[in-house]
Short mmCIF file of C-alpha atoms in Angstrom, two decimals:
data_model
loop_
_atom_site.label_atom_id
_atom_site.label_comp_id
_atom_site.label_asym_id
_atom_site.label_seq_id
_atom_site.Cartn_x
_atom_site.Cartn_y
_atom_site.Cartn_z
CA UNK A 8 26.76 17.03 17.50
CA UNK A 9 24.51 15.05 19.83
CA UNK A 10 21.88 17.81 19.74
CA UNK A 11 22.14 17.99 15.94
CA UNK A 12 21.62 14.22 15.67
CA UNK A 13 18.60 14.33 17.98
CA UNK A 14 17.13 17.20 15.98
CA UNK A 15 17.62 15.23 12.77
CA UNK A 16 15.86 12.21 14.28
CA UNK A 17 13.01 14.41 15.46
CA UNK A 18 12.48 15.77 11.96
CA UNK A 19 12.52 12.25 10.51
CA UNK A 20 9.86 11.18 13.00
CA UNK A 21 7.74 14.30 12.65
CA UNK A 22 7.73 14.44 8.85
CA UNK A 23 7.48 10.67 8.54
CA UNK A 24 4.56 10.50 10.96
CA UNK A 25 2.62 13.16 9.08
CA UNK A 26 3.18 11.65 5.63
CA UNK A 27 2.31 8.23 7.06
CA UNK A 28 -1.11 9.53 8.10
CA UNK A 29 -1.61 11.29 4.76
CA UNK A 30 -0.49 8.25 2.77
CA UNK A 31 -2.76 5.89 4.71
CA UNK A 32 -5.77 8.17 4.18
CA UNK A 33 -5.01 8.59 0.47
CA UNK A 34 -4.65 4.85 0.01
CA UNK A 35 -7.89 4.17 1.84
CA UNK A 36 -9.85 6.84 -0.04
CA UNK A 37 -8.41 5.73 -3.37
CA UNK A 38 -9.45 2.12 -2.77
CA UNK A 39 -12.92 3.10 -1.55
CA UNK A 40 -13.73 5.30 -4.55
CA UNK A 41 -12.08 2.99 -7.10
CA UNK A 42 -14.74 2.26 -9.76
CA UNK A 43 -16.01 -1.32 -9.46
CA UNK A 44 -15.59 -3.53 -12.52
CA UNK A 45 -17.98 -6.42 -13.27
CA UNK A 46 -16.79 -9.99 -12.75
CA UNK A 47 -16.83 -12.44 -15.64
CA UNK A 48 -17.76 -9.77 -18.18
CA UNK A 49 -14.74 -8.72 -20.30
CA UNK A 50 -16.71 -6.16 -22.30
CA UNK A 51 -18.20 -4.78 -19.10
CA UNK A 52 -14.71 -4.34 -17.64
CA UNK A 53 -13.46 -2.57 -20.76
CA UNK A 54 -16.56 -0.36 -20.90
CA UNK A 55 -16.30 0.58 -17.21
CA UNK A 56 -12.66 1.62 -17.61
CA UNK A 57 -13.21 3.47 -20.88
CA UNK A 58 -16.23 5.42 -19.61
CA UNK A 59 -14.90 6.24 -16.14
CA UNK A 60 -13.95 9.92 -15.80
CA UNK A 61 -12.23 9.35 -12.47
CA UNK A 62 -10.16 6.26 -13.38
CA UNK A 63 -6.81 8.03 -13.82
CA UNK A 64 -7.13 10.47 -10.91
CA UNK A 65 -8.18 7.71 -8.50
CA UNK A 66 -5.08 5.71 -9.37
CA UNK A 67 -2.84 8.77 -9.08
CA UNK A 68 -4.21 9.28 -5.56
CA UNK A 69 -3.18 5.70 -4.76
CA UNK A 70 0.26 6.28 -6.33
CA UNK A 71 0.94 9.27 -4.07
CA UNK A 72 -0.49 7.36 -1.14
CA UNK A 73 2.02 4.54 -1.65
CA UNK A 74 4.90 7.01 -1.89
CA UNK A 75 3.83 8.74 1.33
CA UNK A 76 3.37 5.38 3.07
CA UNK A 77 6.95 4.45 2.22
CA UNK A 78 8.15 7.78 3.59
CA UNK A 79 6.23 7.09 6.79
CA UNK A 80 7.68 3.61 7.12
CA UNK A 81 11.11 5.28 7.16
CA UNK A 82 10.07 7.01 10.38
CA UNK A 83 9.00 3.76 12.04
CA UNK A 84 12.29 2.23 10.85
CA UNK A 85 14.22 5.03 12.59
CA UNK A 86 12.18 4.81 15.77
CA UNK A 87 13.01 1.15 16.49
CA UNK A 88 16.63 0.14 16.95
CA UNK A 89 18.68 -2.58 18.57
CA UNK A 90 18.13 -6.27 19.10
CA UNK A 91 15.78 -8.54 17.20
CA UNK A 92 13.16 -5.80 16.78
CA UNK A 93 15.69 -3.53 15.09
CA UNK A 94 16.77 -6.30 12.73
CA UNK A 95 13.16 -7.15 11.83
CA UNK A 96 12.18 -3.56 11.08
CA UNK A 97 15.20 -3.16 8.80
CA UNK A 98 14.27 -6.29 6.88
CA UNK A 99 10.72 -4.97 6.75
CA UNK A 100 11.91 -1.71 5.24
CA UNK A 101 13.72 -3.60 2.47
CA UNK A 102 10.51 -5.51 1.76
CA UNK A 103 8.61 -2.21 1.77
CA UNK A 104 10.88 -0.67 -0.88
CA UNK A 105 10.47 -3.71 -3.13
CA UNK A 106 6.74 -3.90 -2.46
CA UNK A 107 6.05 -0.24 -3.16
CA UNK A 108 8.02 -0.54 -6.40
CA UNK A 109 5.73 -3.39 -7.49
CA UNK A 110 2.71 -1.40 -6.31
CA UNK A 111 3.65 1.68 -8.32
CA UNK A 112 4.05 -0.41 -11.46
CA UNK A 113 0.74 -2.15 -10.79
CA UNK A 114 -1.24 1.03 -10.15
CA UNK A 115 0.32 2.83 -13.12
CA UNK A 116 -0.54 -0.02 -15.47
CA UNK A 117 -4.06 -0.33 -14.10
CA UNK A 118 -4.66 3.40 -13.89
CA UNK A 119 -3.06 4.75 -17.05
CA UNK A 120 -2.24 1.95 -19.50
CA UNK A 121 -5.57 0.18 -18.97
CA UNK A 122 -7.46 3.43 -19.50
CA UNK A 123 -5.89 4.10 -22.90
CA UNK A 124 -6.22 0.48 -24.00
CA UNK A 125 -9.90 0.42 -23.00
CA UNK A 126 -10.56 3.70 -24.82
CA UNK A 127 -8.90 2.25 -27.93
CA UNK A 128 -11.30 -0.72 -27.70
CA UNK A 129 -14.29 1.61 -27.31
CA UNK A 130 -13.40 3.49 -30.51
CA UNK A 131 -12.13 0.52 -32.53
CA UNK A 132 -13.91 -0.38 -35.79
CA UNK A 133 -16.04 -3.56 -35.59
CA UNK A 134 -13.43 -5.75 -37.29
CA UNK A 135 -10.82 -4.76 -34.67
CA UNK A 136 -12.97 -4.93 -31.52
CA UNK A 137 -12.10 -8.55 -30.70
CA UNK A 138 -8.36 -7.87 -30.92
CA UNK A 139 -8.68 -4.69 -28.87
CA UNK A 140 -10.68 -6.54 -26.22
CA UNK A 141 -7.99 -9.22 -25.97
CA UNK A 142 -5.47 -6.46 -25.26
CA UNK A 143 -7.68 -5.21 -22.42
CA UNK A 144 -7.87 -8.73 -20.99
CA UNK A 145 -4.12 -9.23 -21.36
CA UNK A 146 -3.49 -6.03 -19.41
CA UNK A 147 -5.93 -7.18 -16.72
CA UNK A 148 -4.07 -10.49 -16.41
CA UNK A 149 -0.84 -8.57 -15.85
CA UNK A 150 -2.61 -6.54 -13.17
CA UNK A 151 -3.72 -9.66 -11.30
CA UNK A 152 -0.21 -11.13 -11.47
CA UNK A 153 1.30 -7.94 -10.05
CA UNK A 154 -1.50 -7.66 -7.48
CA UNK A 155 -0.67 -11.15 -6.23
CA UNK A 156 3.00 -10.18 -5.81
CA UNK A 157 2.03 -6.86 -4.20
CA UNK A 158 -0.18 -8.59 -1.63
CA UNK A 159 2.52 -11.12 -0.80
CA UNK A 160 5.46 -8.72 -0.69
CA UNK A 161 4.13 -5.35 0.51
CA UNK A 162 0.87 -6.04 2.33
CA UNK A 163 2.21 -9.39 3.50
CA UNK A 164 5.89 -9.66 4.39
CA UNK A 165 6.39 -5.94 4.98
CA UNK A 166 3.75 -5.71 7.68
CA UNK A 167 4.52 -9.08 9.22
CA UNK A 168 8.09 -7.88 9.76
CA UNK A 169 7.05 -4.40 10.90
CA UNK A 170 4.39 -5.89 13.16
CA UNK A 171 6.83 -8.29 14.79
CA UNK A 172 9.28 -5.42 15.30
CA UNK A 173 6.59 -3.33 17.00
CA UNK A 174 5.41 -6.28 19.10
CA UNK A 175 8.93 -7.15 20.27
CA UNK A 176 10.04 -3.59 20.98
CA UNK A 177 9.05 -1.39 23.88
CA UNK A 178 8.54 1.66 21.70
CA UNK A 179 4.85 1.20 20.81
CA UNK A 180 1.93 -0.82 22.23
CA UNK A 181 2.70 -4.47 21.56
CA UNK A 182 -0.87 -5.34 20.57
CA UNK A 183 -0.58 -3.02 17.58
CA UNK A 184 2.20 -5.17 16.23
CA UNK A 185 0.25 -8.43 16.54
CA UNK A 186 -2.81 -6.91 14.83
CA UNK A 187 -0.88 -6.01 11.69
CA UNK A 188 0.97 -9.35 11.72
CA UNK A 189 -2.42 -11.04 11.35
CA UNK A 190 -3.34 -8.67 8.51
CA UNK A 191 -0.02 -9.39 6.82
CA UNK A 192 -0.53 -13.16 7.01
CA UNK A 193 -4.04 -12.72 5.59
CA UNK A 194 -2.64 -10.62 2.73
CA UNK A 195 -0.19 -13.38 1.81
CA UNK A 196 -3.10 -15.83 1.67
CA UNK A 197 -4.95 -13.43 -0.65
CA UNK A 198 -1.89 -13.08 -2.86
CA UNK A 199 -1.50 -16.85 -3.17
CA UNK A 200 -5.17 -17.27 -4.10
CA UNK A 201 -4.86 -14.51 -6.71
CA UNK A 202 -1.72 -16.13 -8.11
CA UNK A 203 -3.51 -19.43 -8.63
CA UNK A 204 -6.86 -18.07 -9.80
CA UNK A 205 -5.56 -15.22 -11.96
CA UNK A 206 -8.72 -13.27 -11.29
CA UNK A 207 -10.86 -11.82 -8.53
CA UNK A 208 -12.95 -14.32 -6.55
CA UNK A 209 -15.72 -13.77 -3.96
CA UNK A 210 -13.19 -14.67 -1.24
CA UNK A 211 -10.48 -12.29 -2.43
CA UNK A 212 -12.98 -9.47 -2.96
CA UNK A 213 -13.97 -9.65 0.71
CA UNK A 214 -10.45 -10.17 2.05
CA UNK A 215 -9.01 -7.32 -0.05
CA UNK A 216 -11.41 -5.03 1.76
CA UNK A 217 -10.73 -6.34 5.27
CA UNK A 218 -6.93 -6.66 5.36
CA UNK A 219 -6.01 -3.44 3.48
CA UNK A 220 -8.42 -1.53 5.74
CA UNK A 221 -6.71 -2.93 8.84
CA UNK A 222 -3.29 -2.06 7.42
CA UNK A 223 -4.21 1.51 6.45
CA UNK A 224 -5.82 2.15 9.84
CA UNK A 225 -2.70 0.73 11.48
CA UNK A 226 -0.50 3.06 9.43
CA UNK A 227 -2.61 6.08 10.35
CA UNK A 228 -2.48 5.21 14.06
CA UNK A 229 1.25 4.55 13.89
CA UNK A 230 1.66 7.94 12.22
CA UNK A 231 0.00 9.59 15.21
CA UNK A 232 2.23 7.66 17.63
CA UNK A 233 5.36 8.55 15.66
CA UNK A 234 4.49 12.27 15.75
CA UNK A 235 3.87 12.02 19.50
CA UNK A 236 7.23 10.31 19.94
CA UNK A 237 8.94 13.17 18.10
CA UNK A 238 7.17 15.69 20.36
CA UNK A 239 8.16 13.78 23.51
CA UNK A 240 11.80 13.72 22.39
CA UNK A 241 11.66 17.46 21.80
CA UNK A 242 10.32 17.98 25.30
CA UNK A 243 13.00 15.74 26.78
CA UNK A 244 15.85 17.84 25.35
CA UNK A 245 14.22 21.24 25.77
CA UNK A 246 16.30 23.60 27.94
CA UNK A 247 14.99 24.28 31.45
#
């Protein structure tokens, strides 16, 4: 039974590490190729969404990336146990589940609902254009509200808790934990600014490039370390 349990843990780490790397790369690529929308130009936003041929597929890439990231966070959760670090990573995993749920709703609204609403505006008769445009703006306001919560809950609290768990454990390099703690704190600041402003600002546009990049790179590196940990465990129990 002990060997069966170790084998199960190895598979969790190996699969989780791989999907963590894939999810981080998908999230990063999706954010990098996401079509830019103009600021302070409602019609420009609607036109950009309506005319973009990649809008839906880009957001689906991000959706799968979030799902894979959550699967990878399971592996980190299983690799840290006992003491304060174990308690923190478990709380972090709860935050991750809630945060990814918010993220999936956000990306689905922004990627699918917004596309159809914008296309309806683009084809609306002149007397209905103003109403259709208000629907586009209403959907965008929902996006910013959810984005604020996503930054606070997933990018913020999740990675603060995971970072502290890594920093306080002896499983991974401690500096990795402190790096993502800083990124998590920065993400909470971004979320609070977005909550108050209700729109993108020059500050949030810069910070939502910096902190998510740090987090996705951290996830990819942690994925590599998790896979290596699974391999080292396999070597430790291999028969002589």
